[in-house]
Amino acid sequence: MKISYNWLKEYLDIDLPAAEIGQVLTDIGLEVEHIEEHKGSGNGLDGLVVGYVSHIEKHPDADRLNVTKVDVGTGIELQIVCGAPNVAAGQKVIVATVGTTLYPTNGEPFGIKKSKIRGVESHGMICAEDEIGKGESHDGIKILPADAPVGNALKDYWNIKSDYIFEIGLTPNRADAMGHIGVARDLQAALSFRLKKDVSYHLPPIPEFETPTATPITVEVQDPIACPRYTGILLENITVAESPTWLQERLQAIGVRPINNVVDITNYILWEFAQPLHAFDADAIIGNKVVVRTWPAGTEFVTLDDQTRKLQPEDLVISNTQDGMCIAGVFGGAKSGVTDATTRIFLESAHFHAITIRKTANRLNLRTDAAQKYEKGTDPNITVTALKRAVNMLIEYAGATVASAIVDEYPNPAQPFKVTFKYANCDRLIGHPIPPMVVKQILQKLEIVITGETADALQLEVPPFKVDVTREADIIEEVLRIYGFNNIPFPESLRFSLSNQLGVDKELVQNTLASQLAGNGFHEIMVNPITNSQYMLQNGLADDMVTLLNSLNMGLDSMRTSTLFGGLESIAHNLNRRNLDLKFFEFGKTYHKTADGNYTEPEHLSLFVTGQSNGESWKGKQTPSDFFLLKSQVEQIFERLGETGFEPEYAESPLLDYGLQYRAGQKVLVSYGAVSKKLLKQFDIKQTVYYADINWTQLLRRLNGRKVQYKEVSKFPGVRRDLALLLDKAVSYAEIEKIALREVKRSLKSVNLFDRYEDVKLGDNKKSYAVSFEFQDEGKTLTDKDVDKLVNRLIETYKNELGADIRQ
């Protein structure tokens, strides 16, 4: 949210540096993320001064040029060569001094330098209006009035003031500070406390105006829950035109594009009071009646952007007696909007139920400024004040005349929240006593009314515009943020108790594996768990999907049920920037809805591999990343955690073209493989990606039940033997390894496949595996006879169970 400092000064008599105000706003919960100087129409006028042409003579070497002497208030007259036909002695002119950069209306910016023009030195430039970006004319120089003070900066003479814009990261609970007046209200409380003097904000003057007793346009609210208050007025003799310059510049300063005087005034009120207004062309109100109602499901409605949208029964619509005119609080209709030909308007100032507007705006993906105000909660008691403010401005700047009384449908006025506040609870929650007098001063400045008082407590009424302040704890928070978190002293001593942690230190294990993966060339990524529901819907993972109730973006409307999609987004982002060789890992959660309506958030460790496994080097060729690279990383992780002995099985996942998985009972601990080509196409990824999903929650549970025992390193040497096995192609290496571990478990330390060979000379459907076996005994040195006996046992078993032949 953008807030203009100059605009704030309309309600507060302050002149503190913008940086100081920004710090105060941050201290009271309105975090200022950025402060930017906004020069407005003064942009590009730096270095331009008012000058006086004291002397002029013809250029000695150019008929169309003149050599002038110009006083710019420095005590030294500047010699400036000028080619304008209308330059004359005695004029007040605009001078661009040496070093100034000019921003012309048409063309690129250019700088003013000391130069020689046909042999005569020139120390500046006398400017035309198009040369400074303030007009189109280039017929001659811009001549200023005779009373223009020589030497004054042009922007000071034209009274152009720069502004400072606060970019505030407004949290959803601060609906009371969605406009400039709300921010001014908070500032008055904070500055009164900090400056130790009374600082009060004041509303803009809102003169009363005469209203006829008649109401040519009536209002009917059919749903008073969705629309608790509806206020409106008829205005005639409107002239739709450009807004005055000051109004355009004020809106532009906060990033709002001026359109015309009627629309700009409604936008001005929106950012002043945080109260949305809507102007209807009164001639489009069929039956001279405004009906606030809903329409049947599927009813088509054409909005201002000429898009046809289908309504649902919960969508509130401002209608006439025949058709809808506006989606209430969200977006106007194409038929009832104000045009250049509009002369009569019906001006709406309403209060709509926040949830109703939020649901409609989210479903239609219409994130308008008005919708964002309404869905946070607006002040139902400000509608008439905001309406009168707009009417006064329309009378002044659009020539409006009031043609009806104010219509105000408010059957159930909003009541203040009643709260009992106890000083003892305040001191206990804050951890520091705040004097009762200070508490009362803060509450009064925040417009929280004290209706009763005892020595220990206050009876309070909280105004409806503070939609999030309904409990005693909320009141204490209000007091604390104005009093200042930084004013709470640190205690002289801290008390804590030592705790004995049972089980595995999750952070330590996680950091250990992160270091291991980083050492293997992986980079850690952190992915937004909020993702696009279409990923899950299109890939069969939506059955237990958790959708957001208040999505700010149609592309971010649900919680992820797999870590794969976010990783693929990161890969696609890098590939588009020519980072082709990637190794990523992420520790993160997925989110699932259970059959009984509860939710689970299992943790995962995910690995992503694509591109080349090693960088370019003169030492050797690059090797593409493949399934076995990923498999080795998964096995290293499991070995590091002491989790071995799992029998791989084929993974059954719609996300993978092929892969393996390990189970512990019925729980899948890890699945890994090549990402489905269909899924890669959705992300426009044209190279193979390998993905591993480790169930981190289940793996940690297994670690919690294990005791770590020390084992002495063997003093006796190991012995290696290799076998070349001729096998059927259907035989897997896993079967070879399983048999070896079964037959010589006590003395066998490792089994490794180091070569694989296929050739028609081996026979039909045959292949050759070269396998190494490492033997070691913990109690003695193995002799050749001992090892031969073990190898012969393996050979016999492989022949009998796998039909293997031993190649020589």
PDB file of N, CA and C in Angstrom, residues 645-732:
ATOM      1  N   GLY A 645      19.783 -52.288   3.664  1.00  0.00           N
ATOM      2  CA  GLY A 645      19.136 -53.596   3.587  1.00  0.00           C
ATOM      3  C   GLY A 645      17.757 -53.572   2.976  1.00  0.00           C
ATOM      4  N   PHE A 646      17.360 -52.485   2.348  1.00  0.00           N
ATOM      5  CA  PHE A 646      16.041 -52.423   1.731  1.00  0.00           C
ATOM      6  C   PHE A 646      16.077 -53.102   0.366  1.00  0.00           C
ATOM      7  N   GLU A 647      15.022 -53.788   0.054  1.00  0.00           N
ATOM      8  CA  GLU A 647      14.932 -54.447  -1.247  1.00  0.00           C
ATOM      9  C   GLU A 647      14.170 -53.535  -2.199  1.00  0.00           C
ATOM     10  N   PRO A 648      14.817 -53.048  -3.265  1.00  0.00           N
ATOM     11  CA  PRO A 648      14.128 -52.127  -4.181  1.00  0.00           C
ATOM     12  C   PRO A 648      12.958 -52.801  -4.879  1.00  0.00           C
ATOM     13  N   GLU A 649      11.935 -52.017  -5.146  1.00  0.00           N
ATOM     14  CA  GLU A 649      10.820 -52.481  -5.952  1.00  0.00           C
ATOM     15  C   GLU A 649      10.432 -51.366  -6.908  1.00  0.00           C
ATOM     16  N   TYR A 650       9.744 -51.736  -7.975  1.00  0.00           N
ATOM     17  CA  TYR A 650       9.400 -50.742  -8.978  1.00  0.00           C
ATOM     18  C   TYR A 650       8.404 -49.724  -8.393  1.00  0.00           C
ATOM     19  N   ALA A 651       8.676 -48.453  -8.665  1.00  0.00           N
ATOM     20  CA  ALA A 651       7.801 -47.390  -8.159  1.00  0.00           C
ATOM     21  C   ALA A 651       6.552 -47.298  -9.006  1.00  0.00           C
ATOM     22  N   GLU A 652       5.429 -47.141  -8.335  1.00  0.00           N
ATOM     23  CA  GLU A 652       4.162 -46.954  -9.032  1.00  0.00           C
ATOM     24  C   GLU A 652       3.689 -45.529  -8.759  1.00  0.00           C
ATOM     25  N   SER A 653       4.041 -44.621  -9.667  1.00  0.00           N
ATOM     26  CA  SER A 653       3.718 -43.213  -9.467  1.00  0.00           C
ATOM     27  C   SER A 653       3.354 -42.581 -10.801  1.00  0.00           C
ATOM     28  N   PRO A 654       2.258 -41.806 -10.868  1.00  0.00           N
ATOM     29  CA  PRO A 654       1.910 -41.122 -12.122  1.00  0.00           C
ATOM     30  C   PRO A 654       2.906 -40.019 -12.470  1.00  0.00           C
ATOM     31  N   LEU A 655       3.782 -39.677 -11.517  1.00  0.00           N
ATOM     32  CA  LEU A 655       4.738 -38.598 -11.744  1.00  0.00           C
ATOM     33  C   LEU A 655       6.015 -39.082 -12.402  1.00  0.00           C
ATOM     34  N   LEU A 656       6.240 -40.403 -12.426  1.00  0.00           N
ATOM     35  CA  LEU A 656       7.493 -40.953 -12.918  1.00  0.00           C
ATOM     36  C   LEU A 656       7.246 -41.857 -14.123  1.00  0.00           C
ATOM     37  N   ASP A 657       8.124 -41.784 -15.117  1.00  0.00           N
ATOM     38  CA  ASP A 657       8.076 -42.735 -16.234  1.00  0.00           C
ATOM     39  C   ASP A 657       8.598 -44.087 -15.785  1.00  0.00           C
ATOM     40  N   TYR A 658       9.635 -44.097 -14.965  1.00  0.00           N
ATOM     41  CA  TYR A 658      10.156 -45.330 -14.372  1.00  0.00           C
ATOM     42  C   TYR A 658      10.912 -44.954 -13.108  1.00  0.00           C
ATOM     43  N   GLY A 659      11.074 -45.921 -12.216  1.00  0.00           N
ATOM     44  CA  GLY A 659      11.784 -45.649 -10.987  1.00  0.00           C
ATOM     45  C   GLY A 659      11.694 -46.789 -10.003  1.00  0.00           C
ATOM     46  N   LEU A 660      12.294 -46.585  -8.842  1.00  0.00           N
ATOM     47  CA  LEU A 660      12.303 -47.569  -7.769  1.00  0.00           C
ATOM     48  C   LEU A 660      11.780 -46.944  -6.493  1.00  0.00           C
ATOM     49  N   GLN A 661      11.438 -47.800  -5.541  1.00  0.00           N
ATOM     50  CA  GLN A 661      11.041 -47.318  -4.227  1.00  0.00           C
ATOM     51  C   GLN A 661      11.480 -48.315  -3.166  1.00  0.00           C
ATOM     52  N   TYR A 662      11.672 -47.817  -1.925  1.00  0.00           N
ATOM     53  CA  TYR A 662      11.992 -48.656  -0.772  1.00  0.00           C
ATOM     54  C   TYR A 662      10.829 -48.571   0.198  1.00  0.00           C
ATOM     55  N   ARG A 663      10.487 -49.710   0.773  1.00  0.00           N
ATOM     56  CA  ARG A 663       9.395 -49.757   1.745  1.00  0.00           C
ATOM     57  C   ARG A 663       9.920 -50.206   3.102  1.00  0.00           C
ATOM     58  N   ALA A 664       9.248 -49.733   4.143  1.00  0.00           N
ATOM     59  CA  ALA A 664       9.430 -50.251   5.492  1.00  0.00           C
ATOM     60  C   ALA A 664       8.032 -50.639   5.962  1.00  0.00           C
ATOM     61  N   GLY A 665       7.706 -51.928   5.873  1.00  0.00           N
ATOM     62  CA  GLY A 665       6.336 -52.349   6.115  1.00  0.00           C
ATOM     63  C   GLY A 665       5.469 -51.859   4.969  1.00  0.00           C
ATOM     64  N   GLN A 666       4.380 -51.152   5.308  1.00  0.00           N
ATOM     65  CA  GLN A 666       3.491 -50.610   4.286  1.00  0.00           C
ATOM     66  C   GLN A 666       3.847 -49.181   3.904  1.00  0.00           C
ATOM     67  N   LYS A 667       4.836 -48.604   4.584  1.00  0.00           N
ATOM     68  CA  LYS A 667       5.202 -47.209   4.352  1.00  0.00           C
ATOM     69  C   LYS A 667       6.298 -47.122   3.291  1.00  0.00           C
ATOM     70  N   VAL A 668       6.090 -46.259   2.297  1.00  0.00           N
ATOM     71  CA  VAL A 668       7.120 -46.000   1.295  1.00  0.00           C
ATOM     72  C   VAL A 668       8.078 -44.960   1.869  1.00  0.00           C
ATOM     73  N   LEU A 669       9.351 -45.351   2.021  1.00  0.00           N
ATOM     74  CA  LEU A 669      10.340 -44.414   2.559  1.00  0.00           C
ATOM     75  C   LEU A 669      10.892 -43.503   1.480  1.00  0.00           C
ATOM     76  N   VAL A 670      11.033 -44.004   0.268  1.00  0.00           N
ATOM     77  CA  VAL A 670      11.560 -43.187  -0.816  1.00  0.00           C
ATOM     78  C   VAL A 670      11.077 -43.741  -2.137  1.00  0.00           C
ATOM     79  N   SER A 671      10.797 -42.860  -3.069  1.00  0.00           N
ATOM     80  CA  SER A 671      10.567 -43.248  -4.464  1.00  0.00           C
ATOM     81  C   SER A 671      11.384 -42.304  -5.326  1.00  0.00           C
ATOM     82  N   TYR A 672      12.016 -42.856  -6.353  1.00  0.00           N
ATOM     83  CA  TYR A 672      12.871 -42.026  -7.189  1.00  0.00           C
ATOM     84  C   TYR A 672      12.907 -42.582  -8.596  1.00  0.00           C
ATOM     85  N   GLY A 673      13.126 -41.664  -9.552  1.00  0.00           N
ATOM     86  CA  GLY A 673      13.172 -42.091 -10.941  1.00  0.00           C
ATOM     87  C   GLY A 673      13.130 -40.909 -11.884  1.00  0.00           C
ATOM     88  N   ALA A 674      12.804 -41.186 -13.164  1.00  0.00           N
ATOM     89  CA  ALA A 674      12.744 -40.162 -14.205  1.00  0.00           C
ATOM     90  C   ALA A 674      11.352 -39.548 -14.237  1.00  0.00           C
ATOM     91  N   VAL A 675      11.295 -38.223 -14.190  1.00  0.00           N
ATOM     92  CA  VAL A 675      10.008 -37.522 -14.184  1.00  0.00           C
ATOM     93  C   VAL A 675       9.290 -37.763 -15.508  1.00  0.00           C
ATOM     94  N   SER A 676       7.985 -37.946 -15.417  1.00  0.00           N
ATOM     95  CA  SER A 676       7.149 -38.210 -16.584  1.00  0.00           C
ATOM     96  C   SER A 676       7.346 -37.149 -17.672  1.00  0.00           C
ATOM     97  N   LYS A 677       7.508 -37.597 -18.921  1.00  0.00           N
ATOM     98  CA  LYS A 677       7.668 -36.658 -20.037  1.00  0.00           C
ATOM     99  C   LYS A 677       6.428 -35.791 -20.206  1.00  0.00           C
ATOM    100  N   LYS A 678       5.262 -36.336 -19.916  1.00  0.00           N
ATOM    101  CA  LYS A 678       4.021 -35.561 -19.994  1.00  0.00           C
ATOM    102  C   LYS A 678       4.052 -34.402 -18.996  1.00  0.00           C
ATOM    103  N   LEU A 679       4.558 -34.674 -17.799  1.00  0.00           N
ATOM    104  CA  LEU A 679       4.640 -33.631 -16.779  1.00  0.00           C
ATOM    105  C   LEU A 679       5.694 -32.591 -17.150  1.00  0.00           C
ATOM    106  N   LEU A 680       6.828 -33.033 -17.690  1.00  0.00           N
ATOM    107  CA  LEU A 680       7.860 -32.080 -18.106  1.00  0.00           C
ATOM    108  C   LEU A 680       7.329 -31.148 -19.186  1.00  0.00           C
ATOM    109  N   LYS A 681       6.471 -31.669 -20.045  1.00  0.00           N
ATOM    110  CA  LYS A 681       5.910 -30.844 -21.111  1.00  0.00           C
ATOM    111  C   LYS A 681       5.046 -29.724 -20.545  1.00  0.00           C
ATOM    112  N   GLN A 682       4.358 -29.990 -19.432  1.00  0.00           N
ATOM    113  CA  GLN A 682       3.538 -28.951 -18.798  1.00  0.00           C
ATOM    114  C   GLN A 682       4.393 -27.760 -18.356  1.00  0.00           C
ATOM    115  N   PHE A 683       5.653 -28.039 -18.010  1.00  0.00           N
ATOM    116  CA  PHE A 683       6.547 -26.984 -17.544  1.00  0.00           C
ATOM    117  C   PHE A 683       7.497 -26.516 -18.647  1.00  0.00           C
ATOM    118  N   ASP A 684       7.288 -27.019 -19.866  1.00  0.00           N
ATOM    119  CA  ASP A 684       8.114 -26.649 -21.015  1.00  0.00           C
ATOM    120  C   ASP A 684       9.592 -26.967 -20.748  1.00  0.00           C
ATOM    121  N   ILE A 685       9.837 -28.129 -20.135  1.00  0.00           N
ATOM    122  CA  ILE A 685      11.199 -28.600 -19.875  1.00  0.00           C
ATOM    123  C   ILE A 685      11.523 -29.664 -20.908  1.00  0.00           C
ATOM    124  N   LYS A 686      12.586 -29.443 -21.665  1.00  0.00           N
ATOM    125  CA  LYS A 686      12.896 -30.317 -22.803  1.00  0.00           C
ATOM    126  C   LYS A 686      14.025 -31.291 -22.508  1.00  0.00           C
ATOM    127  N   GLN A 687      14.555 -31.328 -21.287  1.00  0.00           N
ATOM    128  CA  GLN A 687      15.593 -32.288 -20.957  1.00  0.00           C
ATOM    129  C   GLN A 687      15.127 -33.160 -19.797  1.00  0.00           C
ATOM    130  N   THR A 688      15.704 -34.338 -19.690  1.00  0.00           N
ATOM    131  CA  THR A 688      15.261 -35.299 -18.679  1.00  0.00           C
ATOM    132  C   THR A 688      15.571 -34.789 -17.271  1.00  0.00           C
ATOM    133  N   VAL A 689      14.614 -34.986 -16.376  1.00  0.00           N
ATOM    134  CA  VAL A 689      14.782 -34.606 -14.973  1.00  0.00           C
ATOM    135  C   VAL A 689      14.579 -35.851 -14.119  1.00  0.00           C
ATOM    136  N   TYR A 690      15.479 -36.058 -13.145  1.00  0.00           N
ATOM    137  CA  TYR A 690      15.373 -37.187 -12.213  1.00  0.00           C
ATOM    138  C   TYR A 690      15.016 -36.637 -10.836  1.00  0.00           C
ATOM    139  N   TYR A 691      14.096 -37.337 -10.181  1.00  0.00           N
ATOM    140  CA  TYR A 691      13.508 -36.805  -8.940  1.00  0.00           C
ATOM    141  C   TYR A 691      13.430 -37.896  -7.888  1.00  0.00           C
ATOM    142  N   ALA A 692      13.810 -37.553  -6.665  1.00  0.00           N
ATOM    143  CA  ALA A 692      13.673 -38.481  -5.532  1.00  0.00           C
ATOM    144  C   ALA A 692      12.852 -37.795  -4.446  1.00  0.00           C
ATOM    145  N   ASP A 693      11.902 -38.532  -3.899  1.00  0.00           N
ATOM    146  CA  ASP A 693      11.052 -38.025  -2.818  1.00  0.00           C
ATOM    147  C   ASP A 693      11.230 -38.938  -1.606  1.00  0.00           C
ATOM    148  N   ILE A 694      11.941 -38.429  -0.595  1.00  0.00           N
ATOM    149  CA  ILE A 694      12.204 -39.195   0.631  1.00  0.00           C
ATOM    150  C   ILE A 694      11.217 -38.751   1.694  1.00  0.00           C
ATOM    151  N   ASN A 695      10.505 -39.709   2.266  1.00  0.00           N
ATOM    152  CA  ASN A 695       9.554 -39.401   3.336  1.00  0.00           C
ATOM    153  C   ASN A 695      10.349 -39.119   4.615  1.00  0.00           C
ATOM    154  N   TRP A 696      10.646 -37.854   4.829  1.00  0.00           N
ATOM    155  CA  TRP A 696      11.523 -37.443   5.931  1.00  0.00           C
ATOM    156  C   TRP A 696      10.880 -37.726   7.283  1.00  0.00           C
ATOM    157  N   THR A 697       9.567 -37.559   7.375  1.00  0.00           N
ATOM    158  CA  THR A 697       8.866 -37.814   8.632  1.00  0.00           C
ATOM    159  C   THR A 697       9.027 -39.269   9.052  1.00  0.00           C
ATOM    160  N   GLN A 698       8.799 -40.210   8.127  1.00  0.00           N
ATOM    161  CA  GLN A 698       8.928 -41.636   8.444  1.00  0.00           C
ATOM    162  C   GLN A 698      10.370 -42.025   8.736  1.00  0.00           C
ATOM    163  N   LEU A 699      11.296 -41.434   7.994  1.00  0.00           N
ATOM    164  CA  LEU A 699      12.701 -41.763   8.198  1.00  0.00           C
ATOM    165  C   LEU A 699      13.176 -41.325   9.576  1.00  0.00           C
ATOM    166  N   LEU A 700      12.737 -40.134  10.028  1.00  0.00           N
ATOM    167  CA  LEU A 700      13.118 -39.666  11.370  1.00  0.00           C
ATOM    168  C   LEU A 700      12.529 -40.559  12.460  1.00  0.00           C
ATOM    169  N   ARG A 701      11.327 -41.055  12.240  1.00  0.00           N
ATOM    170  CA  ARG A 701      10.716 -41.954  13.225  1.00  0.00           C
ATOM    171  C   ARG A 701      11.547 -43.236  13.377  1.00  0.00           C
ATOM    172  N   ARG A 702      12.072 -43.736  12.269  1.00  0.00           N
ATOM    173  CA  ARG A 702      12.910 -44.931  12.348  1.00  0.00           C
ATOM    174  C   ARG A 702      14.201 -44.633  13.088  1.00  0.00           C
ATOM    175  N   LEU A 703      14.761 -43.445  12.885  1.00  0.00           N
ATOM    176  CA  LEU A 703      16.005 -43.090  13.569  1.00  0.00           C
ATOM    177  C   LEU A 703      15.794 -42.948  15.065  1.00  0.00           C
ATOM    178  N   ASN A 704      14.593 -42.472  15.463  1.00  0.00           N
ATOM    179  CA  ASN A 704      14.313 -42.292  16.893  1.00  0.00           C
ATOM    180  C   ASN A 704      14.355 -43.606  17.660  1.00  0.00           C
ATOM    181  N   GLY A 705      14.090 -44.702  16.979  1.00  0.00           N
ATOM    182  CA  GLY A 705      14.050 -45.984  17.688  1.00  0.00           C
ATOM    183  C   GLY A 705      15.354 -46.752  17.657  1.00  0.00           C
ATOM    184  N   ARG A 706      16.419 -46.137  17.152  1.00  0.00           N
ATOM    185  CA  ARG A 706      17.667 -46.858  17.016  1.00  0.00           C
ATOM    186  C   ARG A 706      18.707 -46.343  18.006  1.00  0.00           C
ATOM    187  N   LYS A 707      19.451 -47.295  18.577  1.00  0.00           N
ATOM    188  CA  LYS A 707      20.560 -46.930  19.444  1.00  0.00           C
ATOM    189  C   LYS A 707      21.865 -47.011  18.655  1.00  0.00           C
ATOM    190  N   VAL A 708      22.695 -46.026  18.788  1.00  0.00           N
ATOM    191  CA  VAL A 708      23.983 -45.991  18.091  1.00  0.00           C
ATOM    192  C   VAL A 708      25.021 -46.709  18.940  1.00  0.00           C
ATOM    193  N   GLN A 709      25.689 -47.661  18.346  1.00  0.00           N
ATOM    194  CA  GLN A 709      26.700 -48.437  19.072  1.00  0.00           C
ATOM    195  C   GLN A 709      28.055 -48.306  18.383  1.00  0.00           C
ATOM    196  N   TYR A 710      29.075 -48.228  19.204  1.00  0.00           N
ATOM    197  CA  TYR A 710      30.436 -48.116  18.678  1.00  0.00           C
ATOM    198  C   TYR A 710      30.933 -49.481  18.224  1.00  0.00           C
ATOM    199  N   LYS A 711      31.621 -49.510  17.075  1.00  0.00           N
ATOM    200  CA  LYS A 711      32.213 -50.747  16.586  1.00  0.00           C
ATOM    201  C   LYS A 711      33.649 -50.459  16.182  1.00  0.00           C
ATOM    202  N   GLU A 712      34.573 -51.241  16.720  1.00  0.00           N
ATOM    203  CA  GLU A 712      35.989 -51.008  16.462  1.00  0.00           C
ATOM    204  C   GLU A 712      36.338 -51.340  15.013  1.00  0.00           C
ATOM    205  N   VAL A 713      37.212 -50.538  14.436  1.00  0.00           N
ATOM    206  CA  VAL A 713      37.684 -50.790  13.082  1.00  0.00           C
ATOM    207  C   VAL A 713      38.543 -52.057  13.082  1.00  0.00           C
ATOM    208  N   SER A 714      38.300 -52.938  12.115  1.00  0.00           N
ATOM    209  CA  SER A 714      39.002 -54.229  12.072  1.00  0.00           C
ATOM    210  C   SER A 714      40.515 -54.031  11.897  1.00  0.00           C
ATOM    211  N   LYS A 715      41.278 -54.872  12.596  1.00  0.00           N
ATOM    212  CA  LYS A 715      42.734 -54.833  12.492  1.00  0.00           C
ATOM    213  C   LYS A 715      43.257 -55.703  11.343  1.00  0.00           C
ATOM    214  N   PHE A 716      42.347 -56.483  10.734  1.00  0.00           N
ATOM    215  CA  PHE A 716      42.774 -57.467   9.753  1.00  0.00           C
ATOM    216  C   PHE A 716      42.430 -57.001   8.343  1.00  0.00           C
ATOM    217  N   PRO A 717      43.278 -57.316   7.386  1.00  0.00           N
ATOM    218  CA  PRO A 717      43.082 -56.813   6.019  1.00  0.00           C
ATOM    219  C   PRO A 717      41.910 -57.485   5.321  1.00  0.00           C
ATOM    220  N   GLY A 718      41.371 -56.778   4.323  1.00  0.00           N
ATOM    221  CA  GLY A 718      40.317 -57.333   3.495  1.00  0.00           C
ATOM    222  C   GLY A 718      40.893 -57.960   2.243  1.00  0.00           C
ATOM    223  N   VAL A 719      40.103 -58.834   1.609  1.00  0.00           N
ATOM    224  CA  VAL A 719      40.522 -59.533   0.396  1.00  0.00           C
ATOM    225  C   VAL A 719      39.432 -59.345  -0.652  1.00  0.00           C
ATOM    226  N   ARG A 720      39.859 -59.003  -1.881  1.00  0.00           N
ATOM    227  CA  ARG A 720      38.884 -58.797  -2.961  1.00  0.00           C
ATOM    228  C   ARG A 720      39.003 -59.922  -3.979  1.00  0.00           C
ATOM    229  N   ARG A 721      37.832 -60.399  -4.426  1.00  0.00           N
ATOM    230  CA  ARG A 721      37.780 -61.354  -5.527  1.00  0.00           C
ATOM    231  C   ARG A 721      36.718 -60.878  -6.515  1.00  0.00           C
ATOM    232  N   ASP A 722      37.005 -61.085  -7.835  1.00  0.00           N
ATOM    233  CA  ASP A 722      36.071 -60.686  -8.888  1.00  0.00           C
ATOM    234  C   ASP A 722      35.533 -61.921  -9.592  1.00  0.00           C
ATOM    235  N   LEU A 723      34.266 -61.846  -9.982  1.00  0.00           N
ATOM    236  CA  LEU A 723      33.649 -62.909 -10.769  1.00  0.00           C
ATOM    237  C   LEU A 723      32.984 -62.290 -11.988  1.00  0.00           C
ATOM    238  N   ALA A 724      33.122 -62.978 -13.157  1.00  0.00           N
ATOM    239  CA  ALA A 724      32.399 -62.596 -14.367  1.00  0.00           C
ATOM    240  C   ALA A 724      31.298 -63.614 -14.566  1.00  0.00           C
ATOM    241  N   LEU A 725      30.053 -63.196 -14.386  1.00  0.00           N
ATOM    242  CA  LEU A 725      28.907 -64.097 -14.405  1.00  0.00           C
ATOM    243  C   LEU A 725      28.153 -63.938 -15.719  1.00  0.00           C
ATOM    244  N   LEU A 726      27.935 -65.038 -16.419  1.00  0.00           N
ATOM    245  CA  LEU A 726      27.129 -65.061 -17.632  1.00  0.00           C
ATOM    246  C   LEU A 726      25.708 -65.436 -17.226  1.00  0.00           C
ATOM    247  N   LEU A 727      24.759 -64.534 -17.466  1.00  0.00           N
ATOM    248  CA  LEU A 727      23.409 -64.681 -16.917  1.00  0.00           C
ATOM    249  C   LEU A 727      22.362 -64.424 -17.983  1.00  0.00           C
ATOM    250  N   ASP A 728      21.139 -64.871 -17.701  1.00  0.00           N
ATOM    251  CA  ASP A 728      20.002 -64.455 -18.513  1.00  0.00           C
ATOM    252  C   ASP A 728      19.748 -62.967 -18.284  1.00  0.00           C
ATOM    253  N   LYS A 729      19.239 -62.289 -19.308  1.00  0.00           N
ATOM    254  CA  LYS A 729      18.992 -60.850 -19.178  1.00  0.00           C
ATOM    255  C   LYS A 729      17.946 -60.527 -18.114  1.00  0.00           C
ATOM    256  N   ALA A 730      17.109 -61.491 -17.801  1.00  0.00           N
ATOM    257  CA  ALA A 730      16.047 -61.238 -16.821  1.00  0.00           C
ATOM    258  C   ALA A 730      16.574 -61.165 -15.399  1.00  0.00           C
ATOM    259  N   VAL A 731      17.802 -61.661 -15.165  1.00  0.00           N
ATOM    260  CA  VAL A 731      18.366 -61.670 -13.821  1.00  0.00           C
ATOM    261  C   VAL A 731      18.868 -60.273 -13.472  1.00  0.00           C
ATOM    262  N   SER A 732      18.489 -59.784 -12.313  1.00  0.00           N
ATOM    263  CA  SER A 732      18.889 -58.439 -11.886  1.00  0.00           C
ATOM    264  C   SER A 732      20.098 -58.511 -10.958  1.00  0.00           C
TER     265      SER A 732
END
